[in-house]
Amino acid sequence: MAKNEFDIIKHYFAQQQLHRDDVALAIGDDCALVDVPADHYIAVSTDSLVAGTHFLADADPALVAYKALASNLSDLAAMGATPAWVSLALTLPTIDEAWLAPFCHSFFELANQYNIQLIGGDTTKGPLSITLTVQGLVPRGQALTRSGAQVGDDVYVTGNLGDSAAGLALILNQHHCDANLASVLIERHFKASPRISVGESLRGIASAALDISDGVVADVKHIVDRSKVAIEIDVEQLPLSAELLAFCGGDRQRAQQLALSSGEEYELCFTASTVKRDALKAALAHTNVKYSCIGKVKAGSNLSLLQLGKPLTWQLSGWDHFVVTNN
């Protein structure tokens, strides 16, 4: 039985079977030591998940672990980086082994799948929260950023949009539907697939990229701002799942609005020149991930929504931790 911080580390976090050759020293010292290959940058991202904000305190710890790591891996995917190392800071109200065991099993199962090794972190007592720092490797000069979109580029997204918001509404009992449909959407909220292979394949093809964590209408504005361009999105081209449409009772407009405002989707949004359409198709063929062209990059400095070529006046916003919205 784990009785203190060091028991937790020994019994739960020092047991990952994956050991990367580029990790010279991992858990057990004041710092980890890693080897960095020549001509590569280290891509680094840190995110926190807090009980009551990102997940309910009584949520399945296995799903919480998956969501925590997958959301951070998505940041690496958005930069075209290959996952390498992760540090975990875990704050627990008490030492609860019934919570820790499934959390760690799920965490390491996903980490091993993406060849990312836990190299350190911290454990402490307090309100339940999880902070991860992931690090990945990307060849110099090939990192994807938000600042390269050019006028005339196409705008793409991977996968489907809106399912995460539908799943969250079901978790919070804000909506009710058939049990089988609810199960599918709730799992999609917690278990997004990090688009690592897509991000790696977009090196040298995408002009700008990011992951959708706060909603399309919020995140695409980052490309607008950093690239100093305008973007038009055709709402009729948004990829909607059959499950989302069923959740919305066949109301396509409602589904489109959820697709635009849903946070925690962890799909990639990227821009690419029209002359690279064939190269894009070839590069992504092996990933088995669908992608959809949803708009165009224009001259200007704003994000606009179109339907059948006509401007829309929908008032939508994405997720903001400090602003409560009712979209």
Coordinates of C-alpha atoms in Angstrom, one line a residue:
M1 CA 0.0 0.0 0.0
A2 CA 1.3 3.5 -0.9
K3 CA 1.6 5.6 2.3
N4 CA 3.4 8.7 1.0
E5 CA 4.6 10.6 -2.1
F6 CA 7.6 8.3 -2.6
D7 CA 5.5 5.2 -2.4
I8 CA 3.2 6.6 -5.0
I9 CA 6.1 7.3 -7.3
K10 CA 7.7 3.9 -6.8
H11 CA 4.5 1.8 -7.1
Y12 CA 2.7 3.7 -9.8
F13 CA 5.0 6.0 -11.8
A14 CA 8.3 4.3 -12.0
Q15 CA 6.9 1.1 -13.6
Q16 CA 6.5 2.1 -17.2
Q17 CA 7.9 -0.6 -19.4
L18 CA 8.8 1.7 -22.2
H19 CA 12.4 2.9 -22.0
R20 CA 13.6 5.2 -24.9
D21 CA 17.2 5.0 -25.9
D22 CA 17.4 8.8 -25.8
V23 CA 16.6 8.9 -22.1
A24 CA 19.9 8.9 -20.1
L25 CA 18.3 9.4 -16.7
A26 CA 14.6 9.5 -15.8
I27 CA 12.7 9.2 -12.5
G28 CA 14.7 9.2 -9.3
D29 CA 16.9 12.2 -9.5
D30 CA 16.3 16.0 -9.3
C31 CA 16.2 16.3 -13.1
A32 CA 15.9 14.0 -16.1
L33 CA 18.6 13.8 -18.7
V34 CA 17.7 13.3 -22.4
D35 CA 19.7 13.2 -25.6
V36 CA 18.6 15.4 -28.4
P37 CA 19.4 14.4 -32.0
A38 CA 21.3 16.8 -34.2
D39 CA 19.3 19.2 -36.4
H40 CA 16.1 18.9 -34.3
Y41 CA 14.2 21.2 -32.1
I42 CA 12.4 20.2 -29.0
A43 CA 8.7 21.1 -29.0
V44 CA 7.4 21.7 -25.5
S45 CA 3.8 22.1 -24.3
T46 CA 2.3 22.3 -20.8
D47 CA -1.4 21.9 -20.0
S48 CA -3.4 21.4 -16.8
L49 CA -6.6 19.5 -16.2
V50 CA -8.5 20.5 -13.1
A51 CA -11.4 18.6 -11.5
G52 CA -14.6 20.6 -11.8
T53 CA -13.3 22.5 -14.8
H54 CA -12.0 19.9 -17.3
F55 CA -13.6 16.8 -15.7
L56 CA -16.0 15.9 -12.9
A57 CA -14.3 14.8 -9.7
D58 CA -16.0 11.4 -9.9
A59 CA -15.2 10.8 -13.5
D60 CA -13.6 7.4 -14.5
P61 CA -9.8 7.9 -13.7
A62 CA -8.9 5.8 -16.8
L63 CA -10.8 8.2 -19.0
V64 CA -9.3 11.2 -17.2
A65 CA -5.8 9.9 -17.7
Y66 CA -6.4 9.2 -21.4
K67 CA -7.9 12.7 -21.9
A68 CA -5.0 14.4 -20.1
L69 CA -2.3 12.8 -22.1
A70 CA -4.2 12.8 -25.5
S71 CA -4.8 16.5 -25.2
N72 CA -1.1 17.2 -24.7
L73 CA -0.1 14.9 -27.5
S74 CA -2.5 16.9 -29.7
D75 CA -0.3 20.0 -29.1
L76 CA 2.7 18.1 -30.4
A77 CA 0.7 16.9 -33.4
A78 CA -0.2 20.5 -34.3
M79 CA 3.5 21.4 -34.5
G80 CA 4.4 18.4 -36.6
A81 CA 6.4 17.0 -33.7
T82 CA 7.1 13.3 -32.8
P83 CA 6.4 12.6 -29.1
A84 CA 9.4 11.8 -26.9
W85 CA 9.1 12.6 -23.2
V86 CA 6.5 13.6 -20.7
S87 CA 6.5 15.0 -17.1
L88 CA 3.5 14.7 -14.8
A89 CA 2.6 16.8 -11.8
L90 CA -0.3 15.2 -10.0
T91 CA -2.2 16.8 -7.1
L92 CA -4.4 14.4 -5.1
P93 CA -6.8 15.1 -2.1
T94 CA -5.8 11.8 -0.6
I95 CA -3.8 8.7 -1.6
D96 CA -6.6 6.7 -3.3
E97 CA -5.2 3.5 -4.8
A98 CA -8.5 2.6 -6.3
W99 CA -8.2 5.9 -8.4
L100 CA -4.4 5.7 -9.0
A101 CA -4.3 2.1 -10.4
P102 CA -6.7 2.6 -13.4
F103 CA -5.3 6.1 -13.9
C104 CA -1.8 4.9 -14.3
H105 CA -2.8 1.8 -16.4
S106 CA -4.6 4.0 -18.9
F107 CA -1.9 6.7 -18.9
F108 CA 0.9 4.2 -19.7
E109 CA -1.1 2.3 -22.2
L110 CA -1.5 5.5 -24.3
A111 CA 2.1 6.6 -23.6
N112 CA 3.4 3.4 -24.9
Q113 CA 1.2 3.6 -28.0
Y114 CA 2.9 6.9 -28.9
N115 CA 6.4 5.9 -27.7
I116 CA 6.5 8.7 -25.1
Q117 CA 8.3 8.0 -21.9
L118 CA 7.5 9.5 -18.4
I119 CA 10.7 11.0 -17.2
G120 CA 9.7 12.9 -14.1
G121 CA 7.2 15.1 -12.3
D122 CA 5.8 15.8 -8.9
T123 CA 3.1 14.6 -6.6
T124 CA 1.5 16.7 -3.9
K125 CA -1.7 16.9 -1.7
G126 CA -4.5 19.3 -2.7
P127 CA -7.5 19.6 -5.0
L128 CA -7.4 17.1 -7.8
S129 CA -5.5 18.4 -10.8
I130 CA -3.2 17.0 -13.4
T131 CA -0.4 19.0 -15.2
L132 CA 1.6 17.5 -18.0
T133 CA 4.6 18.8 -19.9
V134 CA 5.1 16.9 -23.1
Q135 CA 8.2 17.2 -25.3
G136 CA 8.6 16.1 -28.9
L137 CA 11.1 16.3 -31.7
V138 CA 10.7 18.1 -35.0
P139 CA 13.4 18.6 -37.7
R140 CA 14.8 22.1 -37.8
G141 CA 12.9 24.2 -40.3
Q142 CA 9.9 21.9 -40.5
A143 CA 7.8 22.8 -37.4
L144 CA 4.2 23.8 -38.1
T145 CA 3.2 27.1 -36.7
R146 CA 0.2 29.4 -36.8
S147 CA 1.9 32.2 -38.7
G148 CA 2.4 30.9 -42.2
A149 CA -1.1 31.0 -43.8
Q150 CA -1.1 32.7 -47.2
V151 CA -3.9 34.4 -49.1
G152 CA -5.5 31.7 -51.4
D153 CA -4.7 28.8 -49.2
D154 CA -7.3 26.2 -48.4
V155 CA -8.4 25.6 -44.8
Y156 CA -8.8 22.0 -43.6
V157 CA -9.8 20.1 -40.5
T158 CA -9.3 16.4 -39.6
G159 CA -12.0 14.1 -38.4
N160 CA -15.5 15.3 -37.4
L161 CA -16.4 18.3 -35.3
G162 CA -18.9 18.8 -32.5
D163 CA -19.0 15.3 -30.9
S164 CA -17.0 16.4 -27.9
A165 CA -19.5 19.2 -27.0
A166 CA -22.4 16.7 -27.4
G167 CA -20.6 14.3 -25.1
L168 CA -20.0 17.0 -22.5
A169 CA -23.7 18.0 -22.5
L170 CA -24.6 14.4 -21.8
I171 CA -22.0 14.2 -19.0
L172 CA -23.4 17.3 -17.4
N173 CA -27.0 16.1 -17.8
Q174 CA -27.9 19.0 -20.0
H175 CA -29.3 16.7 -22.7
H176 CA -30.7 13.2 -22.8
C177 CA -30.8 10.7 -25.7
D178 CA -30.6 7.0 -26.4
A179 CA -28.2 5.2 -24.2
N180 CA -26.1 3.7 -27.0
L181 CA -25.8 7.1 -28.7
A182 CA -24.9 8.7 -25.4
S183 CA -22.2 6.1 -24.7
V184 CA -20.6 6.8 -28.1
L185 CA -20.6 10.6 -27.7
I186 CA -19.3 10.5 -24.1
E187 CA -16.4 8.3 -25.1
R188 CA -15.6 10.7 -28.0
H189 CA -15.4 13.5 -25.5
F190 CA -12.9 11.7 -23.3
K191 CA -11.0 9.7 -26.0
A192 CA -10.0 11.9 -28.9
S193 CA -7.3 10.4 -31.1
P194 CA -4.1 12.6 -31.2
R195 CA -3.4 13.2 -34.9
I196 CA 0.4 12.6 -34.5
S197 CA 0.8 10.8 -37.9
V198 CA -1.1 13.7 -39.6
G199 CA 1.0 16.3 -38.1
E200 CA 4.2 14.5 -39.1
S201 CA 2.9 14.1 -42.6
L202 CA 2.0 17.8 -42.9
R203 CA 5.6 18.9 -42.6
G204 CA 6.6 20.8 -45.7
I205 CA 2.9 20.8 -46.9
A206 CA 0.8 22.8 -44.4
S207 CA 1.5 26.5 -44.3
A208 CA -0.1 26.9 -40.8
A209 CA -1.6 24.6 -38.2
L210 CA -3.1 24.2 -34.7
D211 CA -5.2 21.8 -32.8
I212 CA -8.9 22.5 -31.9
S213 CA -9.0 22.7 -28.2
D214 CA -11.2 25.8 -27.6
G215 CA -13.5 25.5 -30.7
V216 CA -13.1 26.3 -34.4
V217 CA -14.4 29.9 -34.1
A218 CA -11.9 30.6 -31.3
D219 CA -8.9 28.7 -32.5
V220 CA -9.0 29.7 -36.2
K221 CA -8.7 33.3 -35.0
H222 CA -5.2 32.5 -33.8
I223 CA -4.2 31.7 -37.4
V224 CA -5.9 34.9 -38.5
D225 CA -4.0 37.0 -35.9
R226 CA -0.6 35.3 -36.3
S227 CA -0.7 35.1 -40.1
K228 CA -2.3 38.5 -40.6
V229 CA -5.0 37.2 -42.9
A230 CA -8.7 36.7 -43.1
I231 CA -10.4 33.3 -43.2
E232 CA -13.8 32.3 -44.5
I233 CA -15.5 29.2 -43.3
D234 CA -18.2 27.5 -45.3
V235 CA -20.5 26.0 -42.7
E236 CA -21.9 23.5 -45.2
Q237 CA -18.5 21.9 -45.5
L238 CA -18.1 21.2 -41.8
P239 CA -17.6 17.5 -41.2
L240 CA -20.5 16.3 -39.0
S241 CA -20.9 12.8 -37.7
A242 CA -24.2 10.8 -37.9
E243 CA -24.2 10.7 -34.1
L244 CA -24.0 14.4 -33.8
L245 CA -26.9 14.9 -36.2
A246 CA -28.9 12.3 -34.2
F247 CA -28.0 14.1 -31.0
C248 CA -29.4 17.4 -32.5
G249 CA -32.5 15.6 -33.7
G250 CA -31.6 16.2 -37.3
D251 CA -31.3 20.0 -36.8
R252 CA -28.3 20.6 -39.1
Q253 CA -27.9 24.2 -38.1
R254 CA -27.6 23.3 -34.5
A255 CA -25.1 20.6 -35.4
Q256 CA -23.1 23.1 -37.4
Q257 CA -23.1 25.6 -34.5
L258 CA -21.8 22.9 -32.1
A259 CA -19.1 21.9 -34.6
L260 CA -17.9 25.6 -34.7
S261 CA -18.0 26.2 -30.9
S262 CA -17.1 22.7 -29.5
G263 CA -13.9 22.7 -27.4
E264 CA -11.7 19.7 -26.6
E265 CA -12.1 18.2 -30.1
Y266 CA -8.3 17.8 -30.5
E267 CA -8.6 17.6 -34.3
L268 CA -6.1 19.5 -36.4
C269 CA -7.0 22.6 -38.4
F270 CA -4.5 23.6 -41.0
T271 CA -4.0 25.6 -44.2
A272 CA -2.2 24.6 -47.4
S273 CA -1.7 26.0 -50.8
T274 CA -4.0 24.9 -53.6
V275 CA -1.1 23.7 -55.6
K276 CA -0.3 21.1 -52.8
R277 CA -3.7 19.4 -52.9
D278 CA -2.3 16.3 -54.6
A279 CA 0.7 16.2 -52.3
L280 CA -1.6 16.6 -49.3
K281 CA -3.8 13.7 -50.5
A282 CA -0.7 11.5 -51.0
A283 CA 0.9 12.4 -47.7
L284 CA -2.2 11.7 -45.6
A285 CA -3.3 8.5 -47.4
H286 CA -1.4 6.2 -45.0
T287 CA -2.9 7.9 -41.9
N288 CA -6.4 6.6 -42.5
V289 CA -7.7 10.0 -41.1
K290 CA -10.3 11.8 -43.1
Y291 CA -9.8 15.5 -43.7
S292 CA -12.2 18.2 -45.1
C293 CA -11.7 21.5 -46.8
I294 CA -13.9 24.0 -44.9
G295 CA -12.8 27.3 -46.1
K296 CA -10.3 29.7 -47.7
V297 CA -7.7 32.2 -46.6
K298 CA -8.4 35.7 -47.8
A299 CA -6.9 39.1 -47.6
G300 CA -8.0 41.0 -44.5
S301 CA -8.0 40.4 -40.8
N302 CA -11.1 38.7 -39.7
L303 CA -12.9 35.3 -39.5
S304 CA -16.3 35.1 -41.3
L305 CA -18.9 32.3 -41.7
L306 CA -20.6 31.7 -45.0
Q307 CA -23.6 29.5 -46.0
L308 CA -24.2 29.0 -49.7
G309 CA -22.0 32.0 -50.3
K310 CA -23.9 34.3 -48.0
P311 CA -22.5 35.8 -44.8
L312 CA -23.9 34.4 -41.5
T313 CA -24.5 36.5 -38.4
W314 CA -24.3 33.7 -35.9
Q315 CA -22.9 34.9 -32.5
L316 CA -20.7 32.0 -31.5
S317 CA -17.7 31.7 -29.2
G318 CA -15.4 28.9 -28.2
W319 CA -14.4 27.8 -24.7
D320 CA -12.8 30.3 -22.3
H321 CA -11.9 29.2 -18.8
F322 CA -12.8 32.6 -17.4
V323 CA -15.9 33.4 -19.4
V324 CA -19.2 31.4 -19.0
T325 CA -21.0 31.1 -22.3
N326 CA -24.3 29.4 -23.3
N327 CA -23.5 28.3 -26.9

